[in-house]
Tab-separated table of C-alpha atoms in Angstrom:
chain	number	residue	atom	x	y	z
A	968	UNK	CA	131.229	169.652	1.009
A	969	UNK	CA	133.207	167.509	3.448
A	970	UNK	CA	131.892	169.406	6.490
A	971	UNK	CA	128.394	167.987	6.030
A	972	UNK	CA	128.990	164.326	5.257
A	973	UNK	CA	126.294	161.678	5.483
A	974	UNK	CA	127.944	158.419	4.455
A	975	UNK	CA	126.121	155.277	3.442
A	976	UNK	CA	127.358	151.894	2.225
A	977	UNK	CA	125.136	150.011	-0.218
A	978	UNK	CA	125.273	147.730	-3.239
A	979	UNK	CA	125.905	149.220	-6.677
A	980	UNK	CA	122.906	149.309	-9.006
A	981	UNK	CA	122.723	149.407	-12.812
A	982	UNK	CA	121.653	153.056	-12.732
A	983	UNK	CA	124.909	154.003	-10.954
A	984	UNK	CA	127.133	153.307	-13.958
A	985	UNK	CA	127.744	156.920	-14.990
A	986	UNK	CA	128.989	157.795	-11.485
A	987	UNK	CA	131.088	154.616	-11.343
A	988	UNK	CA	132.620	155.454	-14.735
A	989	UNK	CA	133.511	159.002	-13.751
A	990	UNK	CA	135.174	157.817	-10.530
A	991	UNK	CA	137.148	155.023	-12.232
A	992	UNK	CA	138.263	157.305	-15.067
A	993	UNK	CA	139.569	159.807	-12.534
A	994	UNK	CA	141.406	157.313	-10.320
A	995	UNK	CA	142.583	154.825	-12.971
A	996	UNK	CA	143.676	157.318	-15.607
A	997	UNK	CA	147.120	155.632	-15.767
A	998	UNK	CA	145.829	152.103	-16.517
A	999	UNK	CA	142.971	152.591	-18.908
A	1000	UNK	CA	140.203	154.120	-16.813
A	1001	UNK	CA	136.761	152.622	-16.248
A	1002	UNK	CA	135.334	149.240	-17.140
A	1003	UNK	CA	132.646	149.335	-19.812
A	1004	UNK	CA	128.974	149.495	-18.856
A	1005	UNK	CA	128.591	145.917	-20.094
A	1006	UNK	CA	131.321	144.738	-17.684
A	1007	UNK	CA	129.856	146.487	-14.645
A	1008	UNK	CA	126.340	145.370	-15.524
A	1009	UNK	CA	127.481	141.731	-15.766
A	1010	UNK	CA	129.191	142.001	-12.367
A	1011	UNK	CA	125.982	143.281	-10.804
A	1012	UNK	CA	123.950	140.504	-12.406
A	1013	UNK	CA	126.374	137.719	-11.463
A	1014	UNK	CA	127.321	138.763	-7.899
A	1015	UNK	CA	125.191	141.751	-6.765
A	1016	UNK	CA	126.266	141.565	-3.098
A	1017	UNK	CA	129.932	141.874	-4.072
A	1018	UNK	CA	129.563	145.233	-5.817
A	1019	UNK	CA	129.669	147.822	-3.053
A	1020	UNK	CA	129.715	151.602	-3.082
A	1021	UNK	CA	130.100	154.318	-0.485
A	1022	UNK	CA	127.969	157.390	-1.095
A	1023	UNK	CA	127.736	160.827	0.461
A	1024	UNK	CA	124.343	162.499	0.057
A	1025	UNK	CA	123.651	160.283	-2.971
A	1026	UNK	CA	127.027	160.866	-4.680
A	1027	UNK	CA	129.267	157.800	-5.042
A	1028	UNK	CA	132.677	158.537	-3.499
A	1029	UNK	CA	134.112	155.012	-3.269
A	1030	UNK	CA	133.586	151.581	-4.801
A	1031	UNK	CA	134.691	147.979	-4.260
A	1032	UNK	CA	134.175	145.347	-6.969
A	1033	UNK	CA	134.432	141.603	-6.301
A	1034	UNK	CA	133.707	138.192	-7.833
A	1035	UNK	CA	133.470	134.641	-6.548
A	1036	UNK	CA	136.313	132.313	-7.567
A	1037	UNK	CA	137.762	128.901	-6.825
A	1038	UNK	CA	140.225	129.174	-3.964
A	1039	UNK	CA	142.344	126.348	-5.356
A	1040	UNK	CA	142.653	128.066	-8.741
A	1041	UNK	CA	143.308	131.652	-7.683
A	1042	UNK	CA	145.415	131.061	-4.593
A	1043	UNK	CA	148.066	129.859	-7.060
A	1044	UNK	CA	149.939	131.904	-9.693
A	1045	UNK	CA	147.664	133.648	-12.202
A	1046	UNK	CA	147.343	136.878	-14.160
A	1047	UNK	CA	144.569	139.446	-14.326
A	1048	UNK	CA	143.639	138.072	-17.748
A	1049	UNK	CA	142.644	134.788	-16.092
A	1050	UNK	CA	139.677	136.664	-14.620
A	1051	UNK	CA	138.540	138.115	-17.948
A	1052	UNK	CA	136.309	136.399	-20.505
A	1053	UNK	CA	135.056	137.564	-23.864
A	1054	UNK	CA	134.083	141.228	-24.351
A	1055	UNK	CA	135.756	142.233	-21.077
A	1056	UNK	CA	133.391	140.060	-19.058
A	1057	UNK	CA	134.796	139.357	-15.604
A	1058	UNK	CA	134.296	135.682	-14.828
A	1059	UNK	CA	132.243	134.934	-11.720
A	1060	UNK	CA	132.112	131.363	-10.372
A	1061	UNK	CA	128.754	130.977	-8.613
A	1062	UNK	CA	130.108	127.860	-6.890
A	1063	UNK	CA	133.383	129.504	-5.885
A	1064	UNK	CA	134.522	129.154	-2.303
A	1065	UNK	CA	136.466	132.451	-2.175
A	1066	UNK	CA	136.024	136.117	-3.035
A	1067	UNK	CA	138.388	137.926	-5.378
A	1068	UNK	CA	138.818	141.644	-4.836
A	1069	UNK	CA	138.990	143.404	-8.189
A	1070	UNK	CA	139.055	147.100	-7.385
A	1071	UNK	CA	138.822	149.422	-4.401
A	1072	UNK	CA	138.992	153.142	-5.043
A	1073	UNK	CA	138.136	156.363	-3.206
A	1074	UNK	CA	137.447	159.780	-4.686
A	1075	UNK	CA	140.590	161.955	-4.212
A	1076	UNK	CA	138.663	164.608	-2.235
A	1077	UNK	CA	137.545	161.964	0.288
A	1078	UNK	CA	140.954	160.468	1.005
A	1079	UNK	CA	142.388	160.795	4.488
A	1080	UNK	CA	139.153	159.690	6.218
A	1081	UNK	CA	140.028	155.967	6.133
A	1082	UNK	CA	137.009	155.274	3.938
A	1083	UNK	CA	138.794	152.527	2.029
A	1084	UNK	CA	138.968	150.615	5.296
A	1085	UNK	CA	135.162	150.627	5.459
A	1086	UNK	CA	134.903	149.028	2.032
A	1087	UNK	CA	137.409	146.381	3.090
A	1088	UNK	CA	135.420	145.718	6.260
A	1089	UNK	CA	132.224	145.408	4.192
A	1090	UNK	CA	133.961	142.821	2.013
A	1091	UNK	CA	135.110	140.873	5.051
A	1092	UNK	CA	131.592	140.851	6.482
A	1093	UNK	CA	130.242	139.634	3.135
A	1094	UNK	CA	132.862	136.883	3.104
A	1095	UNK	CA	131.706	135.749	6.545
A	1096	UNK	CA	128.034	135.914	5.605
A	1097	UNK	CA	128.578	133.770	2.503
A	1098	UNK	CA	130.793	131.358	4.445
A	1099	UNK	CA	133.655	131.760	1.960
A	1100	UNK	CA	137.146	130.506	2.656
A	1101	UNK	CA	139.042	133.740	2.030
A	1102	UNK	CA	139.360	137.004	0.136
A	1103	UNK	CA	142.044	136.945	-2.544
A	1104	UNK	CA	143.389	139.920	-4.474
A	1105	UNK	CA	146.140	140.791	-6.885
A	1106	UNK	CA	147.650	144.001	-5.594
A	1107	UNK	CA	149.555	146.588	-7.613
A	1108	UNK	CA	152.831	147.969	-6.231
A	1109	UNK	CA	152.751	151.407	-7.903
A	1110	UNK	CA	155.896	152.879	-6.324
A	1111	UNK	CA	158.124	149.929	-7.241
A	1112	UNK	CA	159.403	151.707	-10.379
A	1113	UNK	CA	161.073	154.276	-8.102
A	1114	UNK	CA	163.183	151.538	-6.494
A	1115	UNK	CA	163.578	148.912	-9.233
A	1116	UNK	CA	167.170	149.956	-10.005
A	1117	UNK	CA	168.254	149.266	-6.434
A	1118	UNK	CA	166.178	146.255	-5.332
A	1119	UNK	CA	164.339	143.218	-6.604
A	1120	UNK	CA	160.538	142.944	-6.266
A	1121	UNK	CA	160.993	140.536	-3.340
A	1122	UNK	CA	163.304	142.994	-1.574
A	1123	UNK	CA	160.774	145.758	-2.232
A	1124	UNK	CA	157.981	143.744	-0.628
A	1125	UNK	CA	160.142	143.139	2.424
A	1126	UNK	CA	161.000	146.841	2.696
A	1127	UNK	CA	157.313	147.793	2.522
A	1128	UNK	CA	156.434	145.131	5.090
A	1129	UNK	CA	159.134	146.537	7.418
A	1130	UNK	CA	157.708	150.042	6.838
A	1131	UNK	CA	160.965	151.283	5.364
A	1132	UNK	CA	159.075	152.163	2.182
A	1133	UNK	CA	155.467	153.326	1.866
A	1134	UNK	CA	153.445	151.879	-1.001
A	1135	UNK	CA	149.937	153.421	-1.229
A	1136	UNK	CA	148.309	150.099	-2.137
A	1137	UNK	CA	150.410	147.400	-0.468
A	1138	UNK	CA	150.873	149.328	2.794
A	1139	UNK	CA	147.111	149.836	2.987
A	1140	UNK	CA	146.367	146.170	2.317
A	1141	UNK	CA	148.858	145.013	4.940
A	1142	UNK	CA	147.252	147.342	7.482
A	1143	UNK	CA	143.911	145.640	6.747
A	1144	UNK	CA	145.127	142.186	7.822
A	1145	UNK	CA	145.933	140.886	4.334
A	1146	UNK	CA	148.972	138.639	3.959
A	1147	UNK	CA	151.240	138.475	0.901
A	1148	UNK	CA	151.338	134.827	-0.161
A	1149	UNK	CA	153.384	135.141	-3.358
A	1150	UNK	CA	154.732	137.509	-6.017
A	1151	UNK	CA	152.938	137.465	-9.368
A	1152	UNK	CA	154.882	138.153	-12.567
A	1153	UNK	CA	153.302	139.801	-15.622
A	1154	UNK	CA	150.055	140.162	-13.669
A	1155	UNK	CA	149.039	143.407	-15.382
A	1156	UNK	CA	151.652	144.169	-18.102
A	1157	UNK	CA	150.265	147.654	-18.819
A	1158	UNK	CA	150.894	148.693	-15.218
A	1159	UNK	CA	154.216	150.411	-15.862
A	1160	UNK	CA	154.561	151.802	-12.342
A	1161	UNK	CA	154.497	148.267	-10.922
A	1162	UNK	CA	156.588	147.047	-13.871
A	1163	UNK	CA	154.020	144.305	-14.401
A	1164	UNK	CA	154.459	142.798	-10.933
A	1165	UNK	CA	151.766	142.338	-8.316
A	1166	UNK	CA	151.281	140.721	-4.950
A	1167	UNK	CA	148.891	137.863	-4.308
A	1168	UNK	CA	147.146	138.844	-1.102
A	1169	UNK	CA	144.898	136.777	1.123
A	1170	UNK	CA	142.625	137.426	4.069
A	1171	UNK	CA	141.476	134.212	5.723
A	1172	UNK	CA	137.962	133.881	7.108
A	1173	UNK	CA	138.559	132.209	10.466
A	1174	UNK	CA	134.833	131.455	10.749
A	1175	UNK	CA	134.775	129.482	7.523
A	1176	UNK	CA	132.953	126.144	7.779
A	1177	UNK	CA	133.308	123.620	4.936
A	1178	UNK	CA	129.594	122.864	5.165
A	1179	UNK	CA	127.339	125.788	4.426
A	1180	UNK	CA	125.966	127.426	7.546
A	1181	UNK	CA	123.738	130.440	8.075
A	1182	UNK	CA	125.752	133.254	9.628
A	1183	UNK	CA	123.911	136.013	11.410
A	1184	UNK	CA	124.996	139.277	9.849
A	1185	UNK	CA	123.583	141.509	12.592
A	1186	UNK	CA	126.290	143.106	14.723
A	1187	UNK	CA	126.087	141.596	18.190
A	1188	UNK	CA	129.563	142.225	19.606
A	1189	UNK	CA	130.134	145.891	20.423
A	1190	UNK	CA	133.354	147.338	21.818
A	1191	UNK	CA	133.037	150.343	24.113
A	1192	UNK	CA	135.887	152.768	24.716
A	1193	UNK	CA	135.838	155.582	27.282
A	1194	UNK	CA	138.301	158.301	28.269
A	1195	UNK	CA	138.894	159.039	31.952
A	1196	UNK	CA	140.006	162.567	31.175
A	1197	UNK	CA	142.734	164.460	33.049
A	1198	UNK	CA	141.790	168.109	33.644
A	1199	UNK	CA	144.860	170.246	33.056
A	1200	UNK	CA	145.670	173.816	32.149
A	1201	UNK	CA	145.921	174.469	28.388
A	1202	UNK	CA	147.394	177.354	26.433
A	1203	UNK	CA	144.872	177.334	23.577
A	1204	UNK	CA	142.024	175.412	21.975
A	1205	UNK	CA	144.331	173.678	19.475
A	1206	UNK	CA	146.241	172.035	22.296
A	1207	UNK	CA	143.061	170.588	23.782
A	1208	UNK	CA	141.747	169.361	20.405
A	1209	UNK	CA	145.070	167.641	19.795
A	1210	UNK	CA	144.608	165.783	23.080
A	1211	UNK	CA	141.068	164.788	22.034
A	1212	UNK	CA	142.326	163.376	18.733
A	1213	UNK	CA	145.088	161.452	20.492
A	1214	UNK	CA	142.527	159.541	22.568
A	1215	UNK	CA	140.159	158.975	19.646
A	1216	UNK	CA	143.043	157.611	17.588
A	1217	UNK	CA	143.968	155.265	20.439
A	1218	UNK	CA	140.391	154.016	20.896
A	1219	UNK	CA	140.032	153.511	17.146
A	1220	UNK	CA	143.253	151.505	17.035
A	1221	UNK	CA	141.613	148.992	19.382
A	1222	UNK	CA	138.593	148.832	17.013
A	1223	UNK	CA	136.162	150.450	19.435
A	1224	UNK	CA	132.671	151.096	18.119
A	1225	UNK	CA	132.101	153.957	20.572
A	1226	UNK	CA	134.238	156.605	22.279
A	1227	UNK	CA	132.775	158.302	25.367
A	1228	UNK	CA	134.118	161.554	26.852
A	1229	UNK	CA	133.130	163.096	30.236
A	1230	UNK	CA	130.744	165.932	30.982
A	1231	UNK	CA	132.364	169.363	30.466
A	1232	UNK	CA	135.626	167.703	29.390
A	1233	UNK	CA	136.743	170.924	27.655
A	1234	UNK	CA	136.296	173.032	30.807
A	1235	UNK	CA	140.054	173.881	30.878
A	1236	UNK	CA	139.246	176.490	28.210
A	1237	UNK	CA	137.372	178.445	30.896
A	1238	UNK	CA	140.816	179.301	32.221
A	1239	UNK	CA	141.331	181.409	29.083
A	1240	UNK	CA	138.250	183.539	29.786
A	1241	UNK	CA	138.955	187.299	30.071
A	1242	UNK	CA	136.915	187.375	33.300
A	1243	UNK	CA	137.587	184.152	35.218
A	1244	UNK	CA	136.052	185.515	38.427
A	1245	UNK	CA	132.627	185.755	36.792
A	1246	UNK	CA	131.425	182.157	36.533
A	1247	UNK	CA	128.436	182.970	34.349
A	1248	UNK	CA	130.623	184.770	31.820
A	1249	UNK	CA	133.302	182.040	31.966
A	1250	UNK	CA	130.868	179.252	31.095
A	1251	UNK	CA	129.386	181.323	28.257
A	1252	UNK	CA	132.937	181.896	27.030
A	1253	UNK	CA	133.332	178.107	27.025
A	1254	UNK	CA	130.126	177.813	24.994
A	1255	UNK	CA	131.733	179.874	22.219
A	1256	UNK	CA	133.960	176.855	21.401
A	1257	UNK	CA	131.183	174.230	21.243
A	1258	UNK	CA	130.421	174.530	17.517
A	1259	UNK	CA	134.128	174.105	16.722
A	1260	UNK	CA	134.409	171.020	18.943
A	1261	UNK	CA	131.323	169.402	17.425
A	1262	UNK	CA	132.645	170.003	13.899
A	1263	UNK	CA	136.119	168.711	14.687
A	1264	UNK	CA	134.920	165.666	16.628
A	1265	UNK	CA	132.428	164.791	13.884
A	1266	UNK	CA	135.258	164.793	11.354
A	1267	UNK	CA	137.314	162.603	13.701
A	1268	UNK	CA	134.379	160.188	13.974
A	1269	UNK	CA	134.413	159.781	10.196
A	1270	UNK	CA	138.196	159.690	9.852
A	1271	UNK	CA	138.765	157.184	12.666
A	1272	UNK	CA	135.585	155.169	11.955
A	1273	UNK	CA	134.211	155.396	15.481
A	1274	UNK	CA	130.968	156.737	16.977
A	1275	UNK	CA	131.791	159.511	19.454
A	1276	UNK	CA	129.698	160.656	22.422
A	1277	UNK	CA	131.227	164.065	23.041
A	1278	UNK	CA	130.712	164.163	26.790
A	1279	UNK	CA	128.849	167.431	27.181
A	1280	UNK	CA	129.433	171.100	26.422
A	1281	UNK	CA	127.548	174.342	27.136
A	1282	UNK	CA	125.376	175.693	24.314
A	1283	UNK	CA	123.702	179.115	24.015
A	1284	UNK	CA	120.312	179.109	22.278
A	1285	UNK	CA	118.276	182.331	22.151
A	1286	UNK	CA	120.392	183.671	25.016
A	1287	UNK	CA	119.582	180.648	27.235
A	1288	UNK	CA	122.380	178.287	28.279
A	1289	UNK	CA	122.047	174.491	28.030
A	1290	UNK	CA	124.277	171.502	28.817
A	1291	UNK	CA	124.338	169.302	25.701
A	1292	UNK	CA	125.907	166.001	24.662
A	1293	UNK	CA	126.440	165.205	20.974
A	1294	UNK	CA	126.465	161.866	19.210
A	1295	UNK	CA	128.847	162.114	16.254
A	1296	UNK	CA	128.224	158.994	14.201
A	1297	UNK	CA	130.947	157.577	11.982
A	1298	UNK	CA	128.684	158.069	8.955
A	1299	UNK	CA	128.997	161.842	9.421
A	1300	UNK	CA	125.587	162.507	11.008
A	1301	UNK	CA	125.217	164.375	14.300
A	1302	UNK	CA	122.518	164.141	16.998
A	1303	UNK	CA	122.182	165.841	20.381
A	1304	UNK	CA	120.799	165.143	23.839
A	1305	UNK	CA	120.475	167.953	26.350
A	1306	UNK	CA	120.676	167.606	30.113
A	1307	UNK	CA	117.141	167.566	31.496
A	1308	UNK	CA	117.715	167.856	35.257
A	1309	UNK	CA	119.961	170.734	36.299
A	1310	UNK	CA	121.917	170.603	39.559
A	1311	UNK	CA	121.617	173.429	42.075
A	1312	UNK	CA	125.184	174.511	41.269
A	1313	UNK	CA	124.536	174.674	37.511
A	1314	UNK	CA	121.298	176.561	38.045
A	1315	UNK	CA	122.696	178.982	40.645
A	1316	UNK	CA	126.212	179.742	39.391
A	1317	UNK	CA	125.990	179.123	35.641
A	1318	UNK	CA	122.271	179.819	35.041
A	1319	UNK	CA	121.848	176.666	32.929
A	1320	UNK	CA	118.363	175.687	31.736
A	1321	UNK	CA	116.980	172.141	31.592
A	1322	UNK	CA	116.272	170.618	28.168
A	1323	UNK	CA	112.830	169.205	27.288
A	1324	UNK	CA	113.680	166.359	24.903
A	1325	UNK	CA	114.600	162.702	25.455
A	1326	UNK	CA	115.866	160.529	22.627
A	1327	UNK	CA	116.887	156.999	21.691
A	1328	UNK	CA	119.502	156.955	18.928
A	1329	UNK	CA	119.837	154.264	16.283
A	1330	UNK	CA	123.487	153.457	15.504
A	1331	UNK	CA	125.343	150.787	13.545
A	1332	UNK	CA	126.220	149.160	16.879
A	1333	UNK	CA	122.905	149.131	18.718
A	1334	UNK	CA	120.251	151.513	20.024
A	1335	UNK	CA	121.666	153.918	22.605
A	1336	UNK	CA	120.577	156.564	25.078
A	1337	UNK	CA	122.531	159.418	26.689
A	1338	UNK	CA	121.815	160.777	30.173
A	1339	UNK	CA	124.152	163.488	31.420
A	1340	UNK	CA	125.325	163.025	35.023
A	1341	UNK	CA	122.429	164.122	37.320
A	1342	UNK	CA	119.856	162.772	34.832
A	1343	UNK	CA	120.809	159.181	35.625
A	1344	UNK	CA	119.639	159.738	39.222
A	1345	UNK	CA	116.050	159.935	37.960
A	1346	UNK	CA	114.892	156.387	37.143
A	1347	UNK	CA	111.954	157.524	35.018
A	1348	UNK	CA	114.251	158.603	32.176
A	1349	UNK	CA	116.065	155.290	31.975
A	1350	UNK	CA	112.762	153.417	31.985
A	1351	UNK	CA	111.357	155.550	29.154
A	1352	UNK	CA	114.449	154.771	27.087
A	1353	UNK	CA	114.301	151.065	27.944
A	1354	UNK	CA	110.704	150.900	26.727
A	1355	UNK	CA	112.095	151.754	23.281
A	1356	UNK	CA	114.579	148.843	23.250
A	1357	UNK	CA	117.677	150.784	24.273
A	1358	UNK	CA	120.743	148.513	24.377
A	1359	UNK	CA	123.399	150.816	25.873
A	1360	UNK	CA	123.041	153.881	28.091
A	1361	UNK	CA	125.966	156.332	28.097
A	1362	UNK	CA	126.412	158.593	31.130
A	1363	UNK	CA	129.076	161.310	30.867
A	1364	UNK	CA	129.474	162.899	34.309
A	1365	UNK	CA	131.425	165.434	36.312
A	1366	UNK	CA	131.631	165.087	40.102
A	1367	UNK	CA	133.930	166.865	42.512
A	1368	UNK	CA	133.669	164.574	45.554
A	1369	UNK	CA	133.420	160.844	46.134
A	1370	UNK	CA	129.948	161.006	47.610
A	1371	UNK	CA	128.749	162.857	44.496
A	1372	UNK	CA	130.434	160.239	42.335
A	1373	UNK	CA	128.803	157.388	44.258
A	1374	UNK	CA	125.372	158.871	43.648
A	1375	UNK	CA	126.015	158.673	39.905
A	1376	UNK	CA	127.624	155.231	40.062
A	1377	UNK	CA	125.009	153.560	42.240
A	1378	UNK	CA	122.113	155.010	40.248
A	1379	UNK	CA	123.762	154.015	36.964
A	1380	UNK	CA	124.148	150.435	38.160
A	1381	UNK	CA	120.515	150.408	39.234
A	1382	UNK	CA	119.504	151.569	35.734
A	1383	UNK	CA	121.406	148.606	34.226
A	1384	UNK	CA	119.634	146.106	36.476
A	1385	UNK	CA	116.103	147.464	36.331
A	1386	UNK	CA	116.191	148.175	32.575
A	1387	UNK	CA	118.204	145.094	31.541
A	1388	UNK	CA	120.715	147.105	29.520
A	1389	UNK	CA	124.402	148.049	29.593
A	1390	UNK	CA	125.357	151.377	31.213
A	1391	UNK	CA	128.683	153.158	30.649
A	1392	UNK	CA	129.770	155.998	32.947
A	1393	UNK	CA	132.773	158.240	32.333
A	1394	UNK	CA	134.144	161.260	34.199
A	1395	UNK	CA	137.221	163.442	34.613
A	1396	UNK	CA	139.991	163.642	37.182
A	1397	UNK	CA	142.749	166.096	38.049
A	1398	UNK	CA	142.318	169.727	39.004
A	1399	UNK	CA	141.799	173.182	37.541
A	1400	UNK	CA	142.823	175.585	40.322
A	1401	UNK	CA	142.441	178.577	37.986
A	1402	UNK	CA	138.760	177.776	37.255
A	1403	UNK	CA	136.172	178.627	39.898
A	1404	UNK	CA	134.151	175.582	41.123
A	1405	UNK	CA	136.183	173.192	38.936
A	1406	UNK	CA	139.236	173.012	41.133
A	1407	UNK	CA	138.877	169.280	41.999
A	1408	UNK	CA	137.338	166.171	40.426
A	1409	UNK	CA	136.641	162.594	41.483
A	1410	UNK	CA	136.100	159.877	38.902
A	1411	UNK	CA	136.103	156.148	38.305
A	1412	UNK	CA	134.701	155.048	34.948
A	1413	UNK	CA	132.773	151.795	34.741
A	1414	UNK	CA	130.598	149.597	32.520
A	1415	UNK	CA	127.624	147.923	34.207
A	1416	UNK	CA	125.530	144.979	33.017
A	1417	UNK	CA	122.303	143.366	34.156
A	1418	UNK	CA	122.807	141.113	37.183
A	1419	UNK	CA	122.440	137.520	36.038
A	1420	UNK	CA	124.462	134.364	35.441
A	1421	UNK	CA	125.713	135.302	31.957
A	1422	UNK	CA	127.396	138.485	33.252
A	1423	UNK	CA	130.168	139.117	35.816
A	1424	UNK	CA	129.113	138.173	39.346
A	1425	UNK	CA	129.153	141.817	40.481
A	1426	UNK	CA	127.564	143.082	37.225
A	1427	UNK	CA	130.654	145.241	36.536
A	1428	UNK	CA	132.068	144.597	33.063
A	1429	UNK	CA	135.014	146.988	33.428
A	1430	UNK	CA	136.199	149.899	35.545
A	1431	UNK	CA	139.097	152.311	35.687
A	1432	UNK	CA	141.592	153.089	38.419
A	1433	UNK	CA	140.090	155.980	40.409
A	1434	UNK	CA	141.416	159.451	39.595
A	1435	UNK	CA	143.935	158.290	36.995
A	1436	UNK	CA	143.924	159.359	33.361
A	1437	UNK	CA	143.385	156.233	31.302
A	1438	UNK	CA	141.311	154.466	28.676
A	1439	UNK	CA	138.648	151.870	29.471
A	1440	UNK	CA	137.463	149.124	27.119
A	1441	UNK	CA	134.668	146.601	27.331
A	1442	UNK	CA	133.158	144.135	24.845
A	1443	UNK	CA	129.365	143.964	25.075
A	1444	UNK	CA	127.195	141.154	23.705
A	1445	UNK	CA	123.864	142.605	22.584
A	1446	UNK	CA	122.330	139.159	22.086
A	1447	UNK	CA	122.734	138.497	25.806
A	1448	UNK	CA	120.341	141.345	26.515
A	1449	UNK	CA	117.612	139.715	24.437
A	1450	UNK	CA	118.160	136.435	26.225
A	1451	UNK	CA	118.120	138.155	29.621
A	1452	UNK	CA	114.886	139.981	28.854
A	1453	UNK	CA	113.116	136.763	27.861
A	1454	UNK	CA	114.867	133.990	29.810
A	1455	UNK	CA	116.727	135.648	32.684
A	1456	UNK	CA	116.495	134.651	36.330
A	1457	UNK	CA	114.202	137.648	36.732
A	1458	UNK	CA	112.480	139.766	34.066
A	1459	UNK	CA	112.342	143.322	35.323
A	1460	UNK	CA	110.793	144.703	32.154
A	1461	UNK	CA	108.333	141.897	31.461
A	1462	UNK	CA	107.134	141.597	35.046
A	1463	UNK	CA	106.109	145.223	35.540
A	1464	UNK	CA	102.506	145.611	36.766
A	1465	UNK	CA	101.347	147.925	33.999
A	1466	UNK	CA	97.801	147.305	35.169
A	1467	UNK	CA	98.714	149.282	38.299
A	1468	UNK	CA	101.228	151.914	37.153
A	1469	UNK	CA	102.964	153.458	34.129
A	1470	UNK	CA	105.366	156.261	33.227
A	1471	UNK	CA	104.130	159.025	30.934
A	1472	UNK	CA	106.253	161.651	29.170
A	1473	UNK	CA	104.792	165.161	29.639
A	1474	UNK	CA	107.548	167.321	28.183
A	1475	UNK	CA	106.627	170.325	26.074
A	1476	UNK	CA	107.998	168.438	23.075
A	1477	UNK	CA	107.088	164.930	22.004
A	1478	UNK	CA	109.377	162.157	23.173
A	1479	UNK	CA	111.692	161.524	20.222
A	1480	UNK	CA	112.474	157.828	20.157
A	1481	UNK	CA	114.643	157.418	17.084
């Protein structure tokens, strides 16, 4: 079930009650189980945007319930009963200037993928959109009963804050930027594990304006992360996957929306081939690991909440070999883009075939394209993608010499200028002396922008130290692209003489443009 996830966040509807009930009964079996249908229905009627669920293929696997409240009233001591009216009706203040988080819960089988964090982020975005002062919540401390004989509630909170004790609720809330503002007594008396205590937590909306303003909810700030990968000998596939997860974890910790790996980043596994002298057999041996890497990296994308461009890997289809990059979205879906133009080396030594499809991919952080290494040296492909409103072009590459690298770099920067988009390039460094034709690498990752006043003077947003294993980050403003395309110093896309020339796709498959 979890190997084929397709996650979606949406608002809870009245027809979802049976699923909501089953999930709440399972998770809250120690404090009374689910709210009644009347209670949930009233929440949906009073504050529909605040009732959020996370579903996988139509099945609800997580929920977050919220109401609007007065900040002045609920930022001070209160109990859970203060939120409850007659017939278990949860009181919603339509004029409230804060959100109150009632419940967040995840199906037990879906824990470990950081899905609760997504519901918290959805709440924060809703708080910004509604221009509310803060999110407030009364948080249970369910492991306090294990320590109540040796410490007071205040001492317990301090121990959890110092990470000396792990509390499944409080530790999670602290990791999501909530602050404990006070200790609440007799908050939920039936909560025996917390011995009736709770924390009053607050997340402040730093964009809050006292006067109502319209806040654009569309994501415009996108953080790019890329791995300048060190080629090194490995003993087994598990060792290499562990290294992959280390970098994805690091990029996720800096809240990157994308992680980009280089072309053929898992080539060290060719050193494990039974016949290393036969290059054709070695690369097909490498292809035997591709399905495993796609599966594992897709699960990492979900778990670490980051969209991953997997560099590229060899794939065997009907006995033909292709060079393919995968987009593993953080919602669990997977797409692929094959390399279209094959270098003489790939064609001669590895017998790789060129793919016949070109795609633009819709993501939660912009429309993207992927061109693998040599493909970026053909301007027609970038232009076809730009005609479909591509925001960011990702270019995983592998080059052995500096002159080869400069071909990729200079062409990539040209694609950014002529197509008024961002371009990210990422390669590998180090050496693999035991692998034929992969003994040396040259790389310097970079992020390029259009060349205009609102971007860096050299149109380079970020770049790595050459031939050094490291991470690269860059924050991209997608709204700037729209402004550039309409009001820039020059308008490369608008000013094309389409009355004189055009580019036409003639592949044996239709151009798939997302």
